[in-house]
Coordinates of C-alpha atoms and ligand atoms in Angstrom, one line a residue:
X23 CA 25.7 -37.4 -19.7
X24 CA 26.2 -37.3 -23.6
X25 CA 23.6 -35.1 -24.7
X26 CA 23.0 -32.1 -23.4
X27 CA 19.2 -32.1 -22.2
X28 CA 16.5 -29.3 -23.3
X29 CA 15.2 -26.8 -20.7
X30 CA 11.9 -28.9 -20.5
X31 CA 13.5 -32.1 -19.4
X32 CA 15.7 -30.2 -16.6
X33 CA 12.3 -29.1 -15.2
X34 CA 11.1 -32.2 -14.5
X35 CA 14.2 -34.2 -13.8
X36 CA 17.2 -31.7 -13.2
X37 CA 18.4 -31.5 -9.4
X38 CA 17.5 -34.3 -7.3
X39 CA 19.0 -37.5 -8.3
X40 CA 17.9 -40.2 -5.8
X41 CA 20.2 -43.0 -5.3
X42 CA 19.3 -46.4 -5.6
X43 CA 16.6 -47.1 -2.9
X44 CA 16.3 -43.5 -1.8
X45 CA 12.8 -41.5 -2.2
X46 CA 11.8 -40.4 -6.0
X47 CA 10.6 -36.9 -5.2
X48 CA 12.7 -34.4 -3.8
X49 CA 12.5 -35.2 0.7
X50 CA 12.2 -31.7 2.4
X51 CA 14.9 -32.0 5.0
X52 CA 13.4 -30.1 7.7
X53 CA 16.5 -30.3 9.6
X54 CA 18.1 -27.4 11.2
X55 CA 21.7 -29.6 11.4
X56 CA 23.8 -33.1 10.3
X57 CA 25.1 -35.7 12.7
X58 CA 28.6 -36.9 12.2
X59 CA 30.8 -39.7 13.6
X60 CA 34.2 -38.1 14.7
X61 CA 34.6 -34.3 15.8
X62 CA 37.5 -34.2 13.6
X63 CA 35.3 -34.7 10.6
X64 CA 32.9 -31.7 11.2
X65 CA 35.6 -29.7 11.9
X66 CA 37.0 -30.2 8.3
X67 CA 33.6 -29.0 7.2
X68 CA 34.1 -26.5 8.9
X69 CA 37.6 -25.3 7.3
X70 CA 36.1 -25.4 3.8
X71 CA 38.2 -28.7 3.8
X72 CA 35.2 -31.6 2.6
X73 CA 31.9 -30.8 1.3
X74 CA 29.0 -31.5 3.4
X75 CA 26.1 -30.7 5.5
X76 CA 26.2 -29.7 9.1
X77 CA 24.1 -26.2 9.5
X78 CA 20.8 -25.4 7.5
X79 CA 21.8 -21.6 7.4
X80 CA 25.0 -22.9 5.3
X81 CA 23.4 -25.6 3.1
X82 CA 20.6 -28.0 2.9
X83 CA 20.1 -30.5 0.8
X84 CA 16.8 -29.8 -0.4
X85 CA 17.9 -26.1 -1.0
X86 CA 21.0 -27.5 -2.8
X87 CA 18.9 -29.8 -5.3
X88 CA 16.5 -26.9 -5.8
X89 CA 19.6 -24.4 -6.7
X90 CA 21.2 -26.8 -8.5
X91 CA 17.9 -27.2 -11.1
X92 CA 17.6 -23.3 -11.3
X93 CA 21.3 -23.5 -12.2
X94 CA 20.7 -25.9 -14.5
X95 CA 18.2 -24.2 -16.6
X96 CA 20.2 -21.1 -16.4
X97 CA 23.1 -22.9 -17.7
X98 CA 25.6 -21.2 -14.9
X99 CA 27.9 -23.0 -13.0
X100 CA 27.0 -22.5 -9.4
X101 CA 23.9 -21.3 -8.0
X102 CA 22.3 -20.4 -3.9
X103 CA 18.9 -20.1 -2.6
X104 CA 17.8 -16.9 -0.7
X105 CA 15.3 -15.9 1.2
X106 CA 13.6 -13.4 -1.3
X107 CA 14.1 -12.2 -4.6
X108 CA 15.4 -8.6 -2.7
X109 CA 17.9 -10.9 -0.3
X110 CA 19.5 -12.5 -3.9
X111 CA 19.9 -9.0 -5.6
X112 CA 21.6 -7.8 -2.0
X113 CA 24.2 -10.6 -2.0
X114 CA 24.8 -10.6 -5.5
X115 CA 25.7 -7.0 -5.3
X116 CA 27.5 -7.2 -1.3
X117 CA 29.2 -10.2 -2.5
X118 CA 31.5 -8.2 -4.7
X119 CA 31.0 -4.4 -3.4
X120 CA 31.7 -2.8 0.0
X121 CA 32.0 0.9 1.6
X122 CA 33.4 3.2 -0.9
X123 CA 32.1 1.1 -4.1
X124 CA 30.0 1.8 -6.8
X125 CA 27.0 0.0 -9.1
X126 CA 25.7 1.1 -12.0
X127 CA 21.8 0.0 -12.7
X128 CA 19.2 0.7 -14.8
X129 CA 17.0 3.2 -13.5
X130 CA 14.1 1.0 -15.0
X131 CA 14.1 -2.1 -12.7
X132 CA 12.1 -3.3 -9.7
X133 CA 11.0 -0.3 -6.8
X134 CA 11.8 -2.9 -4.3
X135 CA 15.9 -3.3 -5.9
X136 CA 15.7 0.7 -6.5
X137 CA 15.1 1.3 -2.8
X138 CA 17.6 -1.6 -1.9
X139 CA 20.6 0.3 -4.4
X140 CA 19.4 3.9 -4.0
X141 CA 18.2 4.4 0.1
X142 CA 20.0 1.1 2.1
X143 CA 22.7 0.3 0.2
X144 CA 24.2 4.0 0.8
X145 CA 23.7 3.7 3.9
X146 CA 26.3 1.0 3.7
X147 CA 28.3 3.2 1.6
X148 CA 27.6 1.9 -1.7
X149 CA 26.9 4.5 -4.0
X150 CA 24.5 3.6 -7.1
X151 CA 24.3 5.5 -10.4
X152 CA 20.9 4.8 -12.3
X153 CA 21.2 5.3 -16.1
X154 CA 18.5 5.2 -18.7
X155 CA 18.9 2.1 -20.1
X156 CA 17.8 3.1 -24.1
X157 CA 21.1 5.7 -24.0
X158 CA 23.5 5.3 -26.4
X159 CA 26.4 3.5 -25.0
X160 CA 28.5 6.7 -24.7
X161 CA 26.2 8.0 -22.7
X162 CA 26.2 5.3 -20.1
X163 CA 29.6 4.9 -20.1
X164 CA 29.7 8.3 -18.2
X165 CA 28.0 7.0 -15.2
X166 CA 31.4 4.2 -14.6
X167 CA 34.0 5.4 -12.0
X168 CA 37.3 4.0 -11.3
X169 CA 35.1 2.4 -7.9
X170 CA 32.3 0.7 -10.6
X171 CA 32.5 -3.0 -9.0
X172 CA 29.1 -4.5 -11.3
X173 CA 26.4 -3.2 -13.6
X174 CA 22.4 -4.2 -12.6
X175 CA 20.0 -4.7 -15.1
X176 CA 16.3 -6.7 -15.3
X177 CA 15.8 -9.0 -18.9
X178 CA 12.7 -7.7 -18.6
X179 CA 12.5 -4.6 -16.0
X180 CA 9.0 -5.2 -13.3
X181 CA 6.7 -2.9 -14.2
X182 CA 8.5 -0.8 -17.0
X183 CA 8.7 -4.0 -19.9
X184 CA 11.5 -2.2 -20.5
X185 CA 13.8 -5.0 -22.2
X186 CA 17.5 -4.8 -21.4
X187 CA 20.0 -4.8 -24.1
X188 CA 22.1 -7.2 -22.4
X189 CA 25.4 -7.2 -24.9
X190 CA 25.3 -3.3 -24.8
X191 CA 25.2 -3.8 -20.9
X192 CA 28.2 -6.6 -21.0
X193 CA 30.0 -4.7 -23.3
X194 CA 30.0 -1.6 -21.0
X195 CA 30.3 -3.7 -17.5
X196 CA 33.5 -5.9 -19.3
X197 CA 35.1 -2.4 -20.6
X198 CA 34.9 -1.5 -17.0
X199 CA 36.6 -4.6 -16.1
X200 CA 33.2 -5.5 -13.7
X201 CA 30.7 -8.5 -13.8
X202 CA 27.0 -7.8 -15.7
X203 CA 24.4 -8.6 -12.8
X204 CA 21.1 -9.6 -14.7
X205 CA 17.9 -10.0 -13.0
X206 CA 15.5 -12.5 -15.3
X207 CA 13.0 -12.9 -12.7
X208 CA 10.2 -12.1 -15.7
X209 CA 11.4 -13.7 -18.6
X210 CA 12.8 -16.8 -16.7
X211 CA 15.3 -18.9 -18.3
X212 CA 12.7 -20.7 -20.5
X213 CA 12.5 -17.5 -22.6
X214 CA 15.7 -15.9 -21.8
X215 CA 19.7 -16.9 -20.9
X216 CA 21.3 -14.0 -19.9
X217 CA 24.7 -16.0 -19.5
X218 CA 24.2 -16.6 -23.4
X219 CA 24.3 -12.8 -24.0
X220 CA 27.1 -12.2 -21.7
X221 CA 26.0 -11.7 -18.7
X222 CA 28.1 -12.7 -15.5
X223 CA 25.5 -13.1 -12.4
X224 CA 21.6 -13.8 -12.7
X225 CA 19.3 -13.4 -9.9
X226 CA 16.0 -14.5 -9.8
X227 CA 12.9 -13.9 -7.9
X228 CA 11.4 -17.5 -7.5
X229 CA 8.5 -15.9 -5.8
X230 CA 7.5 -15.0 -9.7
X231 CA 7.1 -17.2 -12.3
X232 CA 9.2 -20.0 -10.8
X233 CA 7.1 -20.6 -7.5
X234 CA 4.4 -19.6 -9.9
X235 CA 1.2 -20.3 -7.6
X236 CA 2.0 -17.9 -5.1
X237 CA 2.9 -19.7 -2.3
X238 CA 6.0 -19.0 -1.0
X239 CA 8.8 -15.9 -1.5
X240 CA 12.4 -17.3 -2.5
X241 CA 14.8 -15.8 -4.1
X242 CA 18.4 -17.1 -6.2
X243 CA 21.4 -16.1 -7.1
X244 CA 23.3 -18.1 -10.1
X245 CA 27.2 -17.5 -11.1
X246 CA 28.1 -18.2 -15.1
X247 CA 31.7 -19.0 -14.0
X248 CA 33.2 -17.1 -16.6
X249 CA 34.2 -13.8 -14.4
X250 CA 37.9 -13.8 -14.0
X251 CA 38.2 -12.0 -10.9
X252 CA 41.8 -12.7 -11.3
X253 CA 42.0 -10.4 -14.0
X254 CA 40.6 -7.9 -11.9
X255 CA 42.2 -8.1 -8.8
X256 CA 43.0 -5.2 -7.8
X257 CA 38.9 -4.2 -7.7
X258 CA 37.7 -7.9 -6.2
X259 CA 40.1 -8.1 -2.8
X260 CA 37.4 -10.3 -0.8
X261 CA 37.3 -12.9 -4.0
X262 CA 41.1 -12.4 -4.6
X263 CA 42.5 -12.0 -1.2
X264 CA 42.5 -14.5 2.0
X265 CA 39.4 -14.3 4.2
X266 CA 40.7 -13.7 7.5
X267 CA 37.1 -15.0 8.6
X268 CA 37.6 -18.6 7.3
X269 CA 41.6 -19.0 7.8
X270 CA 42.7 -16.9 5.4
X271 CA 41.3 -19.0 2.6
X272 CA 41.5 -17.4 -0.8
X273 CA 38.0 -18.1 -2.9
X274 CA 39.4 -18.1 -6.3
X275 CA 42.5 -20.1 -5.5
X276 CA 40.6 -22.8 -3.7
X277 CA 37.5 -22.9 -5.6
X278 CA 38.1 -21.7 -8.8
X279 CA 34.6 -21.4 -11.1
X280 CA 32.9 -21.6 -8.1
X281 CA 34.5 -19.0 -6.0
X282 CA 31.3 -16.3 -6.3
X283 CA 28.8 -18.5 -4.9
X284 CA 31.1 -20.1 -2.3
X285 CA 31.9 -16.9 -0.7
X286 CA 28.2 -15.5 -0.8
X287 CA 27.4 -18.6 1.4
X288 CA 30.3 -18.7 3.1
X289 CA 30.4 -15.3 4.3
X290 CA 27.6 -13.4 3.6
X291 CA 24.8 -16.2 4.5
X292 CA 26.8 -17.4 7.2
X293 CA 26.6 -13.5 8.7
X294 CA 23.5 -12.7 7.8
X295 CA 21.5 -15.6 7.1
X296 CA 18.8 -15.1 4.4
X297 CA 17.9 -18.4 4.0
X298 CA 15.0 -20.1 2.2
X299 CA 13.9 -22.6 4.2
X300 CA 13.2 -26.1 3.0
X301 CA 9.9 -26.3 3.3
X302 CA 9.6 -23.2 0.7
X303 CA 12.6 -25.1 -1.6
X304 CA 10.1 -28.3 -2.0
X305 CA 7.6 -25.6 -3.0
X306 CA 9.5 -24.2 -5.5
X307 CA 10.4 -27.6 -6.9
X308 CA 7.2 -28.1 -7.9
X309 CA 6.4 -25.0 -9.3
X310 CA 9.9 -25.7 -11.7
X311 CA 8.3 -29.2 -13.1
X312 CA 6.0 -26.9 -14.4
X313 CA 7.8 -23.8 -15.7
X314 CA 8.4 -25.1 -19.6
X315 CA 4.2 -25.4 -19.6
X316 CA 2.9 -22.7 -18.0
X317 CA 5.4 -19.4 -19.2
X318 CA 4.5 -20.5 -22.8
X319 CA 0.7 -20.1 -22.3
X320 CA 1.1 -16.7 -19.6
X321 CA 2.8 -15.4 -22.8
X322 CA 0.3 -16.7 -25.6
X323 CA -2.4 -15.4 -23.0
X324 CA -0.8 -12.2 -22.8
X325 CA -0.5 -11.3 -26.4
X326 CA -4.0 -11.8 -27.0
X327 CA -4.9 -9.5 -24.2
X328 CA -2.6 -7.2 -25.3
X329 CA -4.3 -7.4 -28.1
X330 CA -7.8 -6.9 -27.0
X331 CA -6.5 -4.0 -25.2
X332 CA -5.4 -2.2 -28.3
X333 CA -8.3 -2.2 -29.6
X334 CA -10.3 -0.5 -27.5
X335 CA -11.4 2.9 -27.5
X336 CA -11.2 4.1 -23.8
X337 CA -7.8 2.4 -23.5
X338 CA -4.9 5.1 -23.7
X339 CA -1.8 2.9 -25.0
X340 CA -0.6 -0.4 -24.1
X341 CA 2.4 -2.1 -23.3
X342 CA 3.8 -5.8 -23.6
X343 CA 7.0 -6.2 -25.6
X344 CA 5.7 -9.3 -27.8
X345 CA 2.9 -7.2 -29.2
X346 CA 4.3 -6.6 -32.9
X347 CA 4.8 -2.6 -32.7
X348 CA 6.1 -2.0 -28.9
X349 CA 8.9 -0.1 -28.3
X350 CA 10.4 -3.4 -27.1
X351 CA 9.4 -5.9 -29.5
X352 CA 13.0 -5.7 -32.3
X353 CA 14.7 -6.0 -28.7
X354 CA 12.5 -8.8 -27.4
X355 CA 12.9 -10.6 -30.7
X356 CA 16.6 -11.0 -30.4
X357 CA 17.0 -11.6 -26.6
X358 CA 13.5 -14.0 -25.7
X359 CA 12.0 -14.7 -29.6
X360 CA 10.1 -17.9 -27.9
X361 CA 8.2 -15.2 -25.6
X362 CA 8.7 -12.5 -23.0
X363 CA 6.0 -12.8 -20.3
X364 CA 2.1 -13.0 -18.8
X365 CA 2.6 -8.9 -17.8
X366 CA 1.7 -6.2 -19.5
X367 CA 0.9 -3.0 -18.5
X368 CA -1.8 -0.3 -19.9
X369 CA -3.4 3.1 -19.3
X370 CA -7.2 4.5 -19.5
X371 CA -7.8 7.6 -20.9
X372 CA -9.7 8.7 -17.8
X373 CA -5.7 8.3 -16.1
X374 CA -5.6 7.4 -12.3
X375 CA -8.7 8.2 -11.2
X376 CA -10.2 5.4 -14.1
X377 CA -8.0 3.3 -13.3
X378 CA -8.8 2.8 -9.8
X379 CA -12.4 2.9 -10.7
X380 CA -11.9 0.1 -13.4
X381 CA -9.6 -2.1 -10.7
X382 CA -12.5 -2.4 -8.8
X383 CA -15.0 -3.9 -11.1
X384 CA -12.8 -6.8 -12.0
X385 CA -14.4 -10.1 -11.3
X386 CA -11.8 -12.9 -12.4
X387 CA -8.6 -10.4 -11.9
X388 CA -8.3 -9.9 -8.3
X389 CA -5.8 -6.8 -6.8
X390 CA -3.2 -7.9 -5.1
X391 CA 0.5 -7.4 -4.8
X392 CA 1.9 -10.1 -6.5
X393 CA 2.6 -11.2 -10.5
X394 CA 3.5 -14.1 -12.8
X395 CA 0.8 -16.2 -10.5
X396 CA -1.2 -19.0 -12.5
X397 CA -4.3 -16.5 -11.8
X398 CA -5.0 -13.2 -13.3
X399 CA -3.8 -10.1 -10.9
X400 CA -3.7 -6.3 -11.7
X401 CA -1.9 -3.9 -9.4
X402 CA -1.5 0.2 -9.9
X403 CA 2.2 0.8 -9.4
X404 CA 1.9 4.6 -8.4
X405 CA -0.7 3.7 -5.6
X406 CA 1.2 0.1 -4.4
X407 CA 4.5 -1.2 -5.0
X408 CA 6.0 2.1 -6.0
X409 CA 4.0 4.2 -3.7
X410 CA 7.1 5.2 -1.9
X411 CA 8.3 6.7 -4.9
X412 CA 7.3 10.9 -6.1
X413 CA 6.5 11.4 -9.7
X414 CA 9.8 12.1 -11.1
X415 CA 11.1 8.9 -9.6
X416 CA 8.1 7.3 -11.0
X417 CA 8.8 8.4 -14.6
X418 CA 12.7 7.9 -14.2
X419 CA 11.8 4.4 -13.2
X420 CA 9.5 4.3 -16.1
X421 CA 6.6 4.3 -14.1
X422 CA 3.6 6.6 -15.5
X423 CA 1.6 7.5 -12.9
X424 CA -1.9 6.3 -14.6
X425 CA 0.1 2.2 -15.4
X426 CA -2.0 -0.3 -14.5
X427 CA 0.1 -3.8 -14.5
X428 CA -2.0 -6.9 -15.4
X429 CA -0.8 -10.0 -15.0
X430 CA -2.1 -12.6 -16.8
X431 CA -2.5 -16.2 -15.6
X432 CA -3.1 -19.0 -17.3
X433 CA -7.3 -19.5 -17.4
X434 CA -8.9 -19.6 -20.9
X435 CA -7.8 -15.7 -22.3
X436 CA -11.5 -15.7 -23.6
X437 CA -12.5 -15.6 -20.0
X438 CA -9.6 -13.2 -19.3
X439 CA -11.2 -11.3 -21.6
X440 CA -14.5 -11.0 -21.0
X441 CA -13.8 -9.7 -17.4
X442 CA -11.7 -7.1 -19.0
X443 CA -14.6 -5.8 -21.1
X444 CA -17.1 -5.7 -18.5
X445 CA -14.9 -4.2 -16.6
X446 CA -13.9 -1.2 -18.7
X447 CA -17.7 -1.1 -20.1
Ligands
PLP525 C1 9.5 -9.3 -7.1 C2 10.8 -8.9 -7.7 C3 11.9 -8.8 -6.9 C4 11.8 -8.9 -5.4 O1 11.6 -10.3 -5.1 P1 10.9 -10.8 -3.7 O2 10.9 -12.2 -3.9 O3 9.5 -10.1 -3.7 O4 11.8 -10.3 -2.6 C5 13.1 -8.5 -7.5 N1 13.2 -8.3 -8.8 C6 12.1 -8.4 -9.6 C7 12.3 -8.2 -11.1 C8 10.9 -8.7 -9.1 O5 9.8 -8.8 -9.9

């Protein structure tokens, strides 16, 4: 290909690339396995030895074509489908970290990831140091030991809007000699490229913005390539070493750039087998020929909520990092100046109680545990997703207690609007 095509046309076309005679839109192959001629042949797949399909837990064409769009728009060099946004953040961080390591994270990211790193992960042995994300870069610096194996951030941290200063975060992981791990589940690649800014691993929630209709969970995990494990041997023995598991193969010898992802299937899918299945892949796919049209207008819709919001009397404060004034907004600017996202988050000056009380007379905006759908959905963190967290955790995690998170889908804002006000009136 000579020209290097814009986001918008990857959408649509990036992926699958039918062959002459073979079906235009991207066939589910609801196959568990692969039929092949000679025994010898499948054992060669097998050894790492040919590429090919023979188990749906390992790879699936549909799931390839999807990961290889997603990879695509994220402009990384190898990518995988999981199961769930949680099941990509676990194998990006298991993939390079076992008993005795260490992660730094943001404390501000998702209360599903800060359960994952803080409560299960530990139990594994993996011990995670959460860091305010604003400190000065000395400060963060103290939280690396010589056992740091990767630094977690979110572009845009779910339900903070805290944005993430991604070259003070690859600075500090590369210092360290470790990979930058950067979920962009909210600002999606149309308005942000991590890899750009130095980051070595995204992750994505497709369940998000991605899927974008709500209709099936799905999760990715996409490699940059430009991670020299080699360099960094000594702290990267499962990338670096041979894998007694699959004849002591040695990832970055044999698969060079594509030695992260390779051994998270490999190893890590093949043992515990998050897999998104097919069906949910084709899904996906069409929620991506989509994804250049609809995070423009969940932004543009945002921003004049945002806006509305402001202005009101009985509304406390209000946050959405492209309203001119956020805490957020220089940051946003530099990192996702096209747009950052449909969420924002406010308070009422009546605090929880209100809000509750305010959740409940919403017509168009319906409660539910889910965001970055095409429809308008509100959600109070304290009493829902982050319910499992006490109040200090909650404010550490940049949660206030009276946050309500409205997500805003892509009807006519006016409408939007007008459920809002009747609503608060
Ligand atoms: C929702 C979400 C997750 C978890 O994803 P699931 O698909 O629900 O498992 C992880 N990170 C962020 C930023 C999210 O918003």
């Amino acid at each position: 290909m000579e020209k290097k095509q814009s986001l918008d046309t990857i959408c649509i076309q990036g992926g699958w690339q039918p062959k002459n005679g073979e079906a235009r839109v991207l066939p589910i192959y609801q196959s568990t396995t692969f039929k092949y001629e000679t025994s010898e042949q499948m054992g060669r797949l097998f050894d790492l030895e040919e590429n090919g399909y023979f188990y749906t837990r390992l790879a699936n064409p549909t799931n390839d074509a999807v990961a290889s769009k997603i990879c695509a728009l994220e402009g990384g060099t190898a990518a995988m489908l999981t199961s769930s946004g949680q099941a990509a953040n676990m194998y990006a961080v298991l993939n390079i970290c076992s008993e005795g390591d260490h992660i730094v994270s943001a404390a501000t990211i998702y209360g599903g990831t800060s359960n994952l790193f803080t409560v299960t992960l530990k139990r594994f042995g993996i011990q995670c140091t959460l860091v305010d994300p604003d400190a000065p870069e000395e400060e963060i610096e103290k939280a690396f030991q010589p056992n740091t194996k990767a630094v977690f951030g979110e572009s845009i941290a779910n339900p903070a809007l805290v944005v993430l200063d991604i070259e003070k975060f690859a600075r500090l992981a590369h210092r360290h000699g470790v990979p930058l791990i950067v979920d962009n589940t909210f600002a999606t690649p149309i308005n942000c490229r991590p890899f750009e800014w130095g980051a070595d691993i995204v992750t994505h929630s497709t369940t998000k913005y991605m899927d974008g209709h709500a209709m099936s969970v799905g999760g990715c995990v996409v490699d940059s390539g430009n991670f020299d494990w080699d360099a960094h041997g000594d702290k990267f023995p499962g990338l670096t070493t041979p894998d007694e598991s699959y004849h002591g193969v040695v990832y970055t010898k044999k698969f060079g750039k594509a030695a992260y992802i390779t051994k998270a299937t490999a190893q890590l899918m093949r043992d515990m087998g998050s897999i998104q299945s097919p069906q949910n892949a084709f899904l996906l796919n069409v929620g991506l020929e989509t994804l250049h049209l609809r995070v423009p207008r969940h932004c543009e819709n945002a921003k004049r909520v945002a806006e509305y919001l402001k202005g009101r009397e009985d509304v406390a404060w209000v946050k959405y990092p492209g309203l001119e004034g956020d805490k957020y907004y220089e940051l946003a600017q530099k990192y996702m100046p096209k747009g950052t996202c449909g969420v924002i988050s406010f308070g009422l000056k009546g605090g929880r109680a209100a809000a509750a009380a305010f959740m409940d007379r919403l017509k168009l905006a319906a409660i539910v545990t889910h965001v970055a759908d095409a429809r308008t959905s509100v959600l109070h963190p304290a009493s829902h997703t982050h319910r499992q967290l006490n109040d200090e955790q909650l404010v550490e995690a940049g949660v206030d207690p009276s946050m309500i998170r409205f997500s805003v889908g892509i009807e006519d804002a006016a409408d939007i609007i007008a459920d809002l006000e009747q609503a608060l009136d």
